[in-house]
Coordinates of C-alpha atoms in Angstrom, one line a residue:
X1 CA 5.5 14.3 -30.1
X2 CA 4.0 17.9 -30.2
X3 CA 3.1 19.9 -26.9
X4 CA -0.8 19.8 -28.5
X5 CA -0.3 16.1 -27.8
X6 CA 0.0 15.8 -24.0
X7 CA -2.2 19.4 -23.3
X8 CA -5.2 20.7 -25.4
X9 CA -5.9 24.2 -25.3
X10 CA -8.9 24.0 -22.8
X11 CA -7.0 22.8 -20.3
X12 CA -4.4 26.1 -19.6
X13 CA -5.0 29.5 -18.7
X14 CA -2.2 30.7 -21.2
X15 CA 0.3 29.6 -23.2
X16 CA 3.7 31.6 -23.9
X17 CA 4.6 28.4 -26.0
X18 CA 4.1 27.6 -29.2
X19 CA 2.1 24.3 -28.3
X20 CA 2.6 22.9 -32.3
X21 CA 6.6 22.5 -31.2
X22 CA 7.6 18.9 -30.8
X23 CA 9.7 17.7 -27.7
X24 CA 11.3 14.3 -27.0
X25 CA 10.6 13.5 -23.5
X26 CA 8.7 14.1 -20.7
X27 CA 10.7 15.8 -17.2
X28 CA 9.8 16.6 -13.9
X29 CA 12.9 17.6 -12.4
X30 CA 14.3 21.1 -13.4
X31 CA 18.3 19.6 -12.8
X32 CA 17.7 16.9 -15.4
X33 CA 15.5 19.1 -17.8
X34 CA 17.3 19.7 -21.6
X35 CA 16.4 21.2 -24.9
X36 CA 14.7 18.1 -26.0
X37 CA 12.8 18.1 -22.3
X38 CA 9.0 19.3 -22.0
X39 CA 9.4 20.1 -18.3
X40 CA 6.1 19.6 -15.9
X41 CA 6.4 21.4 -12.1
X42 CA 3.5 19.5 -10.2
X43 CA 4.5 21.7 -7.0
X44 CA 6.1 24.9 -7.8
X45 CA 5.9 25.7 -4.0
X46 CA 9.0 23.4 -3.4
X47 CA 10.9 26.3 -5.0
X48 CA 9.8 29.1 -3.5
X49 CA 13.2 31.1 -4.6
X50 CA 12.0 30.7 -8.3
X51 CA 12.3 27.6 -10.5
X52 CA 16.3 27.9 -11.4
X53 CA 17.5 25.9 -15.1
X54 CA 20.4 24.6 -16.6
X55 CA 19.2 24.1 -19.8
X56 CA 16.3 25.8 -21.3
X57 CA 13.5 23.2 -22.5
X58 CA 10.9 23.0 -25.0
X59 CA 8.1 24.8 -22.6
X60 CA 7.0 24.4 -19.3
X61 CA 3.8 23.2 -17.9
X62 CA 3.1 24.7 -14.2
X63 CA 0.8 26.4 -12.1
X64 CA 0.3 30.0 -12.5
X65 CA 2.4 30.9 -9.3
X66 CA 5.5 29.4 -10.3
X67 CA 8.3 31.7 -10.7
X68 CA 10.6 31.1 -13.7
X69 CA 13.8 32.5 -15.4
X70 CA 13.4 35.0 -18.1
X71 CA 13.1 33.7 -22.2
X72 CA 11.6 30.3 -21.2
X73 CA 8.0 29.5 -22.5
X74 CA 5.6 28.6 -19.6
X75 CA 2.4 27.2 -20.0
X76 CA 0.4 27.9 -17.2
X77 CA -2.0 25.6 -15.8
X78 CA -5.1 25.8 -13.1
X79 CA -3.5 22.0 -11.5
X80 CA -0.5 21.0 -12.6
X81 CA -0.8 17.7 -10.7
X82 CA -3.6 16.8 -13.0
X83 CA -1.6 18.3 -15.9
X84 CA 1.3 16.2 -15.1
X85 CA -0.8 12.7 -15.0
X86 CA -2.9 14.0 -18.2
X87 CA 0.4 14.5 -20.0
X88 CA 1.8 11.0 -18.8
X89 CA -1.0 9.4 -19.9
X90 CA -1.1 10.5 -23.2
X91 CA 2.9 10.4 -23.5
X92 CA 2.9 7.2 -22.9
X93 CA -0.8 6.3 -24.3
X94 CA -1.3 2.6 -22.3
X95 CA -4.1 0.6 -24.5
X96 CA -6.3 -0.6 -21.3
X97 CA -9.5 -1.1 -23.5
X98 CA -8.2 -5.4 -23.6
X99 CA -7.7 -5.1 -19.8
X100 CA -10.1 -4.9 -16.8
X101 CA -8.9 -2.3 -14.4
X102 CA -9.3 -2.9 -10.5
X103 CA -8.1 -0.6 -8.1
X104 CA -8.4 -0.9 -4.3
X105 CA -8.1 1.3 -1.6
X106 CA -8.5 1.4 2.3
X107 CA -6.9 2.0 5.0
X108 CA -5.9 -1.3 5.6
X109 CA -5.3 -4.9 3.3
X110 CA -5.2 -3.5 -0.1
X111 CA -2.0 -5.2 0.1
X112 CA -3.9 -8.3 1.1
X113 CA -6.5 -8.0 -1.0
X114 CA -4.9 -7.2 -4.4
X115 CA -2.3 -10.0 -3.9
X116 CA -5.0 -12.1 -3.1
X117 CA -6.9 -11.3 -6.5
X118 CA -3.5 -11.6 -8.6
X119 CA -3.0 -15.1 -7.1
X120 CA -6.2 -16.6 -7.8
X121 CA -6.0 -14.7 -11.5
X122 CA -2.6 -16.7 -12.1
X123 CA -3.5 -20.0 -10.9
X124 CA -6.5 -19.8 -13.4
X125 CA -4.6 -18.9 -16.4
X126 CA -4.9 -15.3 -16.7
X127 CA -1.8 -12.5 -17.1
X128 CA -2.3 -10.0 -14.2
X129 CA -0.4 -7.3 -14.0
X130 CA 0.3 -5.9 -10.0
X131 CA 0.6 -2.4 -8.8
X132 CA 1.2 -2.4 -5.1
X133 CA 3.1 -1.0 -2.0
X134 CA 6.7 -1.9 -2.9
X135 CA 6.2 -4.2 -5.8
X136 CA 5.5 -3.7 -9.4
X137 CA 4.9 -7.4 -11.3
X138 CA 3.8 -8.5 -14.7
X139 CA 2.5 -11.7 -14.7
X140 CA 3.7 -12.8 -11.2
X141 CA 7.2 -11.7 -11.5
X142 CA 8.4 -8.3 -10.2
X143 CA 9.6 -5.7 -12.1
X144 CA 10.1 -2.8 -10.0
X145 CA 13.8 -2.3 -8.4
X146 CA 14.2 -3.6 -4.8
X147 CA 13.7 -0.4 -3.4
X148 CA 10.5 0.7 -4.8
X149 CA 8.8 1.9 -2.1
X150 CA 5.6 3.3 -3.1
X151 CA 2.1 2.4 -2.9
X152 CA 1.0 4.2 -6.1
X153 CA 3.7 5.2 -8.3
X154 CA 4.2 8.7 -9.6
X155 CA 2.7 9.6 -13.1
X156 CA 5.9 9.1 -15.0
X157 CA 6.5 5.9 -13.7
X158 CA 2.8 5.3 -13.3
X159 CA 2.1 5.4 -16.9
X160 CA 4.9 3.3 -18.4
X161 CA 4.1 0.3 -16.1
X162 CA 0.8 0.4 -17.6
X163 CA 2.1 0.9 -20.6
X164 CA 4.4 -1.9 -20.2
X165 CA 1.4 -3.8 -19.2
X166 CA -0.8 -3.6 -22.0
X167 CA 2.3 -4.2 -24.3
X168 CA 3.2 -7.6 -22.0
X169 CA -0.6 -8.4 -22.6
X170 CA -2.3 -8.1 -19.1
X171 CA -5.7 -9.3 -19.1
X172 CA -6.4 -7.4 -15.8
X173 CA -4.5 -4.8 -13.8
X174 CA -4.6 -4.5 -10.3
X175 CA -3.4 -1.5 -8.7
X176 CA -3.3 -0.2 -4.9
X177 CA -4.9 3.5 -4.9
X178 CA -3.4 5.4 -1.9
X179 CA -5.1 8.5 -0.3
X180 CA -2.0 10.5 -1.1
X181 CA -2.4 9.1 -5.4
X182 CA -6.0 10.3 -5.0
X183 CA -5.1 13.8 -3.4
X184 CA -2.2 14.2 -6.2
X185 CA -4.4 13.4 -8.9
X186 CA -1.8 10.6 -10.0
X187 CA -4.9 8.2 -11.3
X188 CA -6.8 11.4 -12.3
X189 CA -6.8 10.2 -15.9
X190 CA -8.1 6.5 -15.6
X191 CA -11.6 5.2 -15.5
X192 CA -11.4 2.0 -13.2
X193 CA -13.4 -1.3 -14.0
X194 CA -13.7 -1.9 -10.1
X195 CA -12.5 0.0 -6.9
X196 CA -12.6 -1.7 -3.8
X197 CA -12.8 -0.1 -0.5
X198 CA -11.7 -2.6 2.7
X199 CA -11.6 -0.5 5.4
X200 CA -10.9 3.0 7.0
X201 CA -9.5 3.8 10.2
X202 CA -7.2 7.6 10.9
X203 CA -4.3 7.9 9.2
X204 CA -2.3 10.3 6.9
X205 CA -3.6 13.2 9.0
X206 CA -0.2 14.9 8.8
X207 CA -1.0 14.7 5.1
X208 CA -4.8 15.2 5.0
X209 CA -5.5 17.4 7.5
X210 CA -7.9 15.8 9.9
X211 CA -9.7 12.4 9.6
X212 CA -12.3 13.9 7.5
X213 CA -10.0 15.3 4.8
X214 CA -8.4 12.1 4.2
X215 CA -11.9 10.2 4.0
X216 CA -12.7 12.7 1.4
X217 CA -9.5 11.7 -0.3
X218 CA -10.6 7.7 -0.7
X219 CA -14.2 9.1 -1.9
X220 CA -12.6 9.9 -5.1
X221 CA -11.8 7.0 -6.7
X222 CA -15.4 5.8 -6.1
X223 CA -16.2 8.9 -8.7
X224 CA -14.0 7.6 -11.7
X225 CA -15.3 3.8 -11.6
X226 CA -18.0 1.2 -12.8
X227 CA -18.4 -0.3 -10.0
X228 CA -17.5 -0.3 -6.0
X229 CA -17.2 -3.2 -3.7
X230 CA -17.5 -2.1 -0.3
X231 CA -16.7 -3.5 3.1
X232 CA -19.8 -2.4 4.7
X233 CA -19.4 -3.6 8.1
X234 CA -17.1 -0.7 8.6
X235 CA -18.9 2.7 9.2
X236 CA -16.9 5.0 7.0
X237 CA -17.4 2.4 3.7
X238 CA -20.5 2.5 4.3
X239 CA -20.8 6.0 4.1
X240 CA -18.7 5.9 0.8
X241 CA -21.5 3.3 -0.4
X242 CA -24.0 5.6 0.0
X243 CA -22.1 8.7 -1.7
X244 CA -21.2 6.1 -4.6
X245 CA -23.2 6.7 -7.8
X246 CA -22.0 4.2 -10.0
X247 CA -22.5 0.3 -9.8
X248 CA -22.2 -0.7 -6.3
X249 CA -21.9 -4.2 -4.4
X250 CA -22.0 -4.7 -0.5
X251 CA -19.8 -7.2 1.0
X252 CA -20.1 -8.1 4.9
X253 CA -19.6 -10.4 7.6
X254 CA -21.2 -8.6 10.4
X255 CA -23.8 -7.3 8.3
X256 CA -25.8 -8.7 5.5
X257 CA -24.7 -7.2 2.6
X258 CA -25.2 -8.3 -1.5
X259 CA -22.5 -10.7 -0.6
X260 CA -21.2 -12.4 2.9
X261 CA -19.4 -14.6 4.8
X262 CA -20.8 -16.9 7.8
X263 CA -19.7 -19.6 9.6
X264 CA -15.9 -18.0 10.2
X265 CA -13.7 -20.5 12.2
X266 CA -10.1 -19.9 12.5
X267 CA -7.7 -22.8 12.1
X268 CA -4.9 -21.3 14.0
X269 CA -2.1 -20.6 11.8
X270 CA -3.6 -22.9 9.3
X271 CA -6.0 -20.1 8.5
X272 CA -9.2 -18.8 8.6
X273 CA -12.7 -20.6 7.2
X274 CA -15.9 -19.6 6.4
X275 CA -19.2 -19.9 3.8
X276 CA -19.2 -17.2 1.1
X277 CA -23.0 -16.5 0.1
X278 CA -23.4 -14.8 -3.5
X279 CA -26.2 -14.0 -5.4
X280 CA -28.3 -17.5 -5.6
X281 CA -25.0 -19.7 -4.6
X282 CA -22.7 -20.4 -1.7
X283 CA -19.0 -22.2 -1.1
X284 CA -17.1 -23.1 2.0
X285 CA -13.4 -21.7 1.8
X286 CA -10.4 -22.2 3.5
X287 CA -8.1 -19.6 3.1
X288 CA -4.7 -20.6 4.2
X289 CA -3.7 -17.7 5.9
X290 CA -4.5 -16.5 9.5
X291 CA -6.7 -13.4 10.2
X292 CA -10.3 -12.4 10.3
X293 CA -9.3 -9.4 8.1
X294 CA -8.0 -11.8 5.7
X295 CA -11.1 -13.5 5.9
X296 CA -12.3 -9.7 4.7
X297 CA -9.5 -9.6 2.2
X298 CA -10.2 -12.4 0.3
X299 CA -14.0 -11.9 0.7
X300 CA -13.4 -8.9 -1.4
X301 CA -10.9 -10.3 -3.7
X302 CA -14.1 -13.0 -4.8
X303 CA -16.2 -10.3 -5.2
X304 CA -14.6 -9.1 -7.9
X305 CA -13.0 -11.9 -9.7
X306 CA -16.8 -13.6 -9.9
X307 CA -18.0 -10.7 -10.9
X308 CA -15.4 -10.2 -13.4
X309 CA -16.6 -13.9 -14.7
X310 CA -14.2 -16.3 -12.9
X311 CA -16.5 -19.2 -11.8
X312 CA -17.2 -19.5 -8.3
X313 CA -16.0 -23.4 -7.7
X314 CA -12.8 -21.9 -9.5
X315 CA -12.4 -19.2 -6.8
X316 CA -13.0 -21.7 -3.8
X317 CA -10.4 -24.4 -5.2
X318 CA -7.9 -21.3 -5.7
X319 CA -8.0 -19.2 -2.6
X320 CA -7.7 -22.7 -0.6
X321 CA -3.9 -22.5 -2.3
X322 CA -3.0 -19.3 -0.8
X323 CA -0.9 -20.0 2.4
X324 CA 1.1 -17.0 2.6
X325 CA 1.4 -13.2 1.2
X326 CA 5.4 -12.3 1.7
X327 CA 5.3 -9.7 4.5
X328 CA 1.6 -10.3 5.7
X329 CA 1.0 -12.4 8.6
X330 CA 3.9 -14.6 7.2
X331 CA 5.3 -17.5 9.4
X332 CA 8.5 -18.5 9.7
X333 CA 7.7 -21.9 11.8
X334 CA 10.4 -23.5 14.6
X335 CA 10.1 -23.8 18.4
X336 CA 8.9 -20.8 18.3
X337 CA 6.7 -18.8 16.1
X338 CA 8.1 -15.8 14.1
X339 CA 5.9 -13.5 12.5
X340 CA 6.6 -10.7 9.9
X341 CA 3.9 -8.5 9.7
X342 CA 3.9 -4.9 7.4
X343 CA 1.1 -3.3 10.2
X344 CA 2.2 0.5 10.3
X345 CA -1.5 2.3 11.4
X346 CA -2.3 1.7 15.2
X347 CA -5.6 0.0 14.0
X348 CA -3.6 -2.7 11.9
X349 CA -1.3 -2.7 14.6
X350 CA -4.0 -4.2 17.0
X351 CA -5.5 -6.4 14.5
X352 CA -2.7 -8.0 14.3
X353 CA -1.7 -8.3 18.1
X354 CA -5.4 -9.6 19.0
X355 CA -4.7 -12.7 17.0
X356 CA -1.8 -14.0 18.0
X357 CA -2.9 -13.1 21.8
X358 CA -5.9 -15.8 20.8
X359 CA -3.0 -18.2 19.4
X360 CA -0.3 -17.7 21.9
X361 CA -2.1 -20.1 24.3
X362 CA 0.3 -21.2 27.0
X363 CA 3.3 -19.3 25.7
X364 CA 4.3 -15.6 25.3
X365 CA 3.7 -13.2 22.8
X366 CA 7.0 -10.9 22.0
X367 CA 6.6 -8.0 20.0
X368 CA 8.8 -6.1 18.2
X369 CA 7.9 -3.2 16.5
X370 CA 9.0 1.2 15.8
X371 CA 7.3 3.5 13.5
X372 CA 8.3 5.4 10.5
X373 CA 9.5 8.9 10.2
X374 CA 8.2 12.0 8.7
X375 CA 4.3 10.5 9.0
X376 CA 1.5 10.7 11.0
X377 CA 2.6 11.1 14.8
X378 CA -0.6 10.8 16.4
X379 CA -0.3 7.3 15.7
X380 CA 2.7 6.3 17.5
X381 CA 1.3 6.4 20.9
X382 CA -2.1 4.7 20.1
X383 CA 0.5 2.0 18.8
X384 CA 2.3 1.6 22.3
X385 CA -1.3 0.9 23.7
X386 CA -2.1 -1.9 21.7
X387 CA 1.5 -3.3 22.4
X388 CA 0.3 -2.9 26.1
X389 CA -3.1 -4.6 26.1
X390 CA -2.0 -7.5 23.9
X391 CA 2.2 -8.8 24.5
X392 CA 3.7 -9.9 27.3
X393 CA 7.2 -8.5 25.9
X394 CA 7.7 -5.7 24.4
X395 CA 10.7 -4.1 22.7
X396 CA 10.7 -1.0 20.9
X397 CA 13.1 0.0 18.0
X398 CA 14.0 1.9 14.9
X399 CA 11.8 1.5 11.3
X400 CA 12.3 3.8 8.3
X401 CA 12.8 7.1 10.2
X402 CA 13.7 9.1 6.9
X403 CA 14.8 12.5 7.7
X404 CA 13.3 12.5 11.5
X405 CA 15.1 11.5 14.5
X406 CA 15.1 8.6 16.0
X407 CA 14.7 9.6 19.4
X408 CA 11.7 11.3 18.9
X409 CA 9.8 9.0 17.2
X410 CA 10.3 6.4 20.2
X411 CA 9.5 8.7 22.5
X412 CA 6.2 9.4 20.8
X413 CA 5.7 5.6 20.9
X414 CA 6.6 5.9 24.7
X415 CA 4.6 8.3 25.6
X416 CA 1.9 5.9 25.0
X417 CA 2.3 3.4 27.8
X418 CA 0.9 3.6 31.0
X419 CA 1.9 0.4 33.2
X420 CA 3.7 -1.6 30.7
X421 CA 7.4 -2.9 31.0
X422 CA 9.2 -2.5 27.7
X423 CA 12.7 -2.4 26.6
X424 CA 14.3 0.1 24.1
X425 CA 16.7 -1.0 21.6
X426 CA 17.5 1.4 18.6
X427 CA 19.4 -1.2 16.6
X428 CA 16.4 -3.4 15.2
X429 CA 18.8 -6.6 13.7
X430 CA 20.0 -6.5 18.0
X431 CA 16.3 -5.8 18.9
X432 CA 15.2 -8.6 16.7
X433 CA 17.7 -11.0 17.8
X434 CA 16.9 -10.2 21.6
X435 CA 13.5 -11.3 21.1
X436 CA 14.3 -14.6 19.4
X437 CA 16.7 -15.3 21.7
X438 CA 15.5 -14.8 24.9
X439 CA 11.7 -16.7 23.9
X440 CA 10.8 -19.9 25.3
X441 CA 9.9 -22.9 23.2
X442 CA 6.4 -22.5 22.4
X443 CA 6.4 -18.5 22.3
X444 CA 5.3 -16.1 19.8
X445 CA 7.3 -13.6 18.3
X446 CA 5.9 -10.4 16.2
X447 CA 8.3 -8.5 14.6
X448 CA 6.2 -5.7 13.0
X449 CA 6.3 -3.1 10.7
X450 CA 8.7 -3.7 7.9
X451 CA 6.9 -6.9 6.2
X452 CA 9.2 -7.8 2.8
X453 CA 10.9 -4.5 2.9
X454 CA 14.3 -5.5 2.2
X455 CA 15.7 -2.1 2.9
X456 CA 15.8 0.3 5.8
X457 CA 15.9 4.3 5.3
X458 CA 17.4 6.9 7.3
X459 CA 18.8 10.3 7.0
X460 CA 21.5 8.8 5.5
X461 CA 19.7 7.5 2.8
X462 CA 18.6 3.6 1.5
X463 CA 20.7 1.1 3.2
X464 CA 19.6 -2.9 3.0
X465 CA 18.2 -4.8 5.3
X466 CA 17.1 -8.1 4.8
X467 CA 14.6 -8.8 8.1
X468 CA 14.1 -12.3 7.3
X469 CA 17.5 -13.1 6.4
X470 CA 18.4 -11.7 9.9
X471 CA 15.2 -13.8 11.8
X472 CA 16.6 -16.9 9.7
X473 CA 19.9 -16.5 11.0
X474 CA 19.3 -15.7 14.4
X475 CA 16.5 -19.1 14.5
X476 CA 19.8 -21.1 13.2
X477 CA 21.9 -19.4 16.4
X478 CA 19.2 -20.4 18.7
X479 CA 19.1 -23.8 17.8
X480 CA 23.0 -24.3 17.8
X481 CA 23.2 -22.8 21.3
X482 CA 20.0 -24.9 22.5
X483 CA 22.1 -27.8 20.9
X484 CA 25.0 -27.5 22.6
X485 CA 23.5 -26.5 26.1
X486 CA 21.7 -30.1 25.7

C-alpha cells in the first residue's frame, strides 16, 4: 500500500517523504517500528526527549512538534490523532455500507444498553457484531483476549474489528463510544447510523478538564450521525438534543418525549415492567432484569431496533428473555443475595445502592466496593456517601489501582464519610469473603465495581482474578460451615 493511500496531500502541512513509496504495515510504537513500518506518533509529547528509533521506517506521520532523529522522512500533520484513525481506516478499509452502525454513549448503561440491543438482534436472527467495555464479539461470541479492557478500542485495533466484522458479515454493529474515543478522535472517521446518549452525570474530569469539557466531548458523536436517541429526562441530554442537527428522537419516562415508558413496576429481582408508547402503538414489557435505569436501557435499545425495522411485538417477546447482562446487576441467588455490579461513577454507584435498599426489606444490605487508580478522584469521596446513606455494612477495598497507591485512593474514599462505621480491608478476595460470611440469611450483599472483569491490575501489572469464581466459592464454604453447625 502507498503512503498516498492512508494520507492525501490536503491533510499535512509538509511532507519530507515521498508519499508514492509503499510500506507494509501500519505502527504506533517507535520500539516495534521497521523498514517495512509506516510509523504514526498520535502524542509526540510522551517523548519529550525526542522520538528515539531502532530502525528507520518508511516515513513518519506526526504532529509538527515532534522531535525526530536526523535522515528519517516525517510527514507532519495538524492532528495526528485524527491522522492516525484516518490511516487505520483506510489501511484496513472496513466495508460498513451492508451494516447499520449504532453507537452509544453516556455516562452511564451504554454497557446496558448496547448488550441489550445485541441480545434482542440475536434472538431475532440477525449477526451483530459488539464493541463494548471489555468485550469484543462477532455474532454473540467474544473475540477480544480476556484482558481487553477498553471501552473503545484504539484505531489499530479499532479498525480491524470492524474489518473483521464486515468480513464475518455483521448486519449491524454496535459500539460503546467513550468521552476519551471522542476527545482522541478514534471514531473521527465513521459516520454512525444511530448514537444514543443515556445519561450524563461528572466524570473523567481528571481527563476533561471540568464537567463542561467532558460534556463537550459526548456532543461530538451527535455531529457525525443520522440520527440521535436521547434520554431526555436527564438535563444534560437534553441539552445535547437541542444542539443535535441531524435526525433526532426523544425517549422518556419522566417526561413525554417521541417515545416513553409508563406504568413502571418493579418485580424485585425478577425485573422491572412497564408500557412502551411509540409512534401510533404501545406494548407492555417485562424486562427480566432489576433497575429503573434498565428500564431506561432497554427503553433505548427499542428505540433503535424499531426504528431500525425490527417489529415491535418482536422487541416485546425478546427483551422479556433478557434475565441477566454478565457484570450488571447480576445475581448470584442462595440464602443470601450476591450482587456483581460494574458501577465505578458515584452516580451509578447510588443507583445501584438505592435499589437494593428498596429490596433488602427485613435484611441487611453489605456493600463492598474500592475505586480505580489513576482516574477521576473527585469521585471517590462522593462514592463513600452513597455507601453511607444506603448499606448497613460497609467494607472498603482494593479495585484496579494501576500505577496509584493503594492507600491513597481509600483514603480519598474515606474522607468521604461522616458518621458511618466501615471496615477497611485491602485484600478484596478476604474483603469479599468477610461479607459473605459474616451476612445473615436473608441479607444482601453488593460487591461493586469490578462486574465480569476477570482480572485485577496493579503496579505490578495484569494479574487474574475471577470475582465470581471467588463469591461461588466462598457461598459453597458458607453453606458447608452452616451445615455442620446444624
Amino acid at each position: 500500500m502507498k503512503i498516498s493511500d492512508v494520507i492525501y496531500n490536503e491533510e499535512y502541512i509538509f511532507s519530507e517523504a515521498d508519499i508514492s513509496l509503499e510500506f507494509d504495515h501500519l505502527s504506533t510504537d517507535p520500539n516495534k517500528a521497521d523498514e517495512g513500518s509506516l510509523l504514526i506518533i498520535p502524542n509526540s509529547a510522551k517523548y519529550p526527549g525526542g522520538i528515539t528509533l531502532s530502525r528507520r521506517p518508511v516515513a513518519v506521520i506526526c504532529d509538527s512538534n515532534a522531535v525526530l532523529p536526523e535522515n528519517v522522512h516525517a510527514i507532519r500533520v495538524n492532528d495526528s490523532r485524527i491522522a492516525l484513525a484516518n490511516a487505520c481506516y483506510r489501511y484496513e478499509a472496513p466495508n460498513l455500507e451492508g451494516s447499520t452502525l449504532i453507537g452509544v454513549t453516556g455516562t452511564n448503561g451504554k454497557t446496558g444498553t448496547a448488550t441489550i440491543i445485541e441480545r434482542v438482534l440475536l434472538d431475532l436472527g440477525h449477526k451483530p457484531g459488539f464493541i463494548g467495555t471489555g468485550s469484543i464479539r462477532i455474532n454473540g461470541e467474544t473475540v477480544s483476549d480476556e484482558r481487553y479492557s477498553m471501552t473503545t478500542p484504539d484505531p489499530p485495533l479499532l479498525y480491524n474489528t470492524l474489518n473483521q466484522m464486515s468480513k464475518s458479515g455483521c448486519d449491524t454493529i454496535i459500539m460503546e463510544v467513550s468521552s476519551h474515543s471522542l476527545s482522541l478522535e478514534k471514531v473521527a472517521p465513521l459516520r454512525f447510523d444511530y448514537a444514543l446518549f443515556t445519561n450524563f452525570s461528572a466524570e473523567h474530569t481528571d481527563f476533561h478538564g471540568d464537567i463542561e469539557g467532558y460534556f463537550s466531548a459526548k456532543c461530538k458523536l451527535f455531529n457525525q450521525c443520522k440520527c440521535g436517541i436521547f434520554n431526555i429526562d436527564d438535563s444534560y441530554v437534553r441539552m445535547a438534543y437541542d444542539r443535535c442537527e441531524a435526525r433526532k428522537i426523544s425517549a422518556g419516562i419522566l417526561w413525554r418525549g417521541d417515545v416513553y415508558a409508563s406504568n413502571i413496576k418493579k418485580r424485585g429481582f425478577l425485573g422491572v415492567d412497564y408500557i412502551y408508547h411509540g409512534n401510533g402503538f404501545s406494548f407492555k414489557t417485562s424486562l427480566g432484569i432489576p433497575g429503573l435505569y434498565n428500564a431506561y436501557n432497554s427503553m433505548l435499545a427499542a428505540t433503535v431496533l424499531i426504528d431500525i425495522g425490527c417489529k415491535p411485538c418482536d422487541v416485546k417477546r425478546c427483551l422479556a428473555n433478557i434475565s441477566t447482562i454478565p457484570g450488571r446487576f447480576e445475581l448470584i441467588k442462595d440464602d443470601i443475595s450476591v450482587i456483581i455490579d460494574y458501577a465505578h461513577t458515584d452516580a451509578a454507584f447510588d443507583n445501584i445502592l438505592k435499589e437494593l435498599h428498596s429490596l433488602k426489606a427485613d435484611g441487611r444490605l453489605t456493600v463492598v466496593f474500592g475505586c480505580g487508580g489513576m482516574r477521576d478522584r473527585s469521585k471517590r469521596p462522593r462514592m463513600a456517601i452513597a455507601a453511607e446513606k444506603y448499606a448497613d455494612r460497609i467494607i472498603v477495598t482494593t479495585d484496579n489501582s494501576r500505577e496509584e497507591d493503594p492507600n491513597r485512593i481509600i483514603s480519598d474514599i474515606i474522607s468521604g464519610f461522616e458518621n458511618a462505621c466501615f471496615e477497611i480491608n485491602k485484600n478484596r478476595k478476604e474483603a469479599i469473603r468477610s461479607a459473605i460470611m459474616g451476612a445473615h440469611e436473608g441479607d444482601i450483599v453488593a460487591i461493586i465495581g469490578k462486574g465480569c472483569e476477570k482480572y485485577v491490575i496493579t503496579s505490578e501489572g495484569f494479574k487474574d482474578f475471577d470475582e465470581k469464581a471467588i463469591i461461588e466459592r466462598t457461598l459453597k464454604e458458607r453453606k458447608a460451615r452452616k451445615n455442620t453447625c446444624v
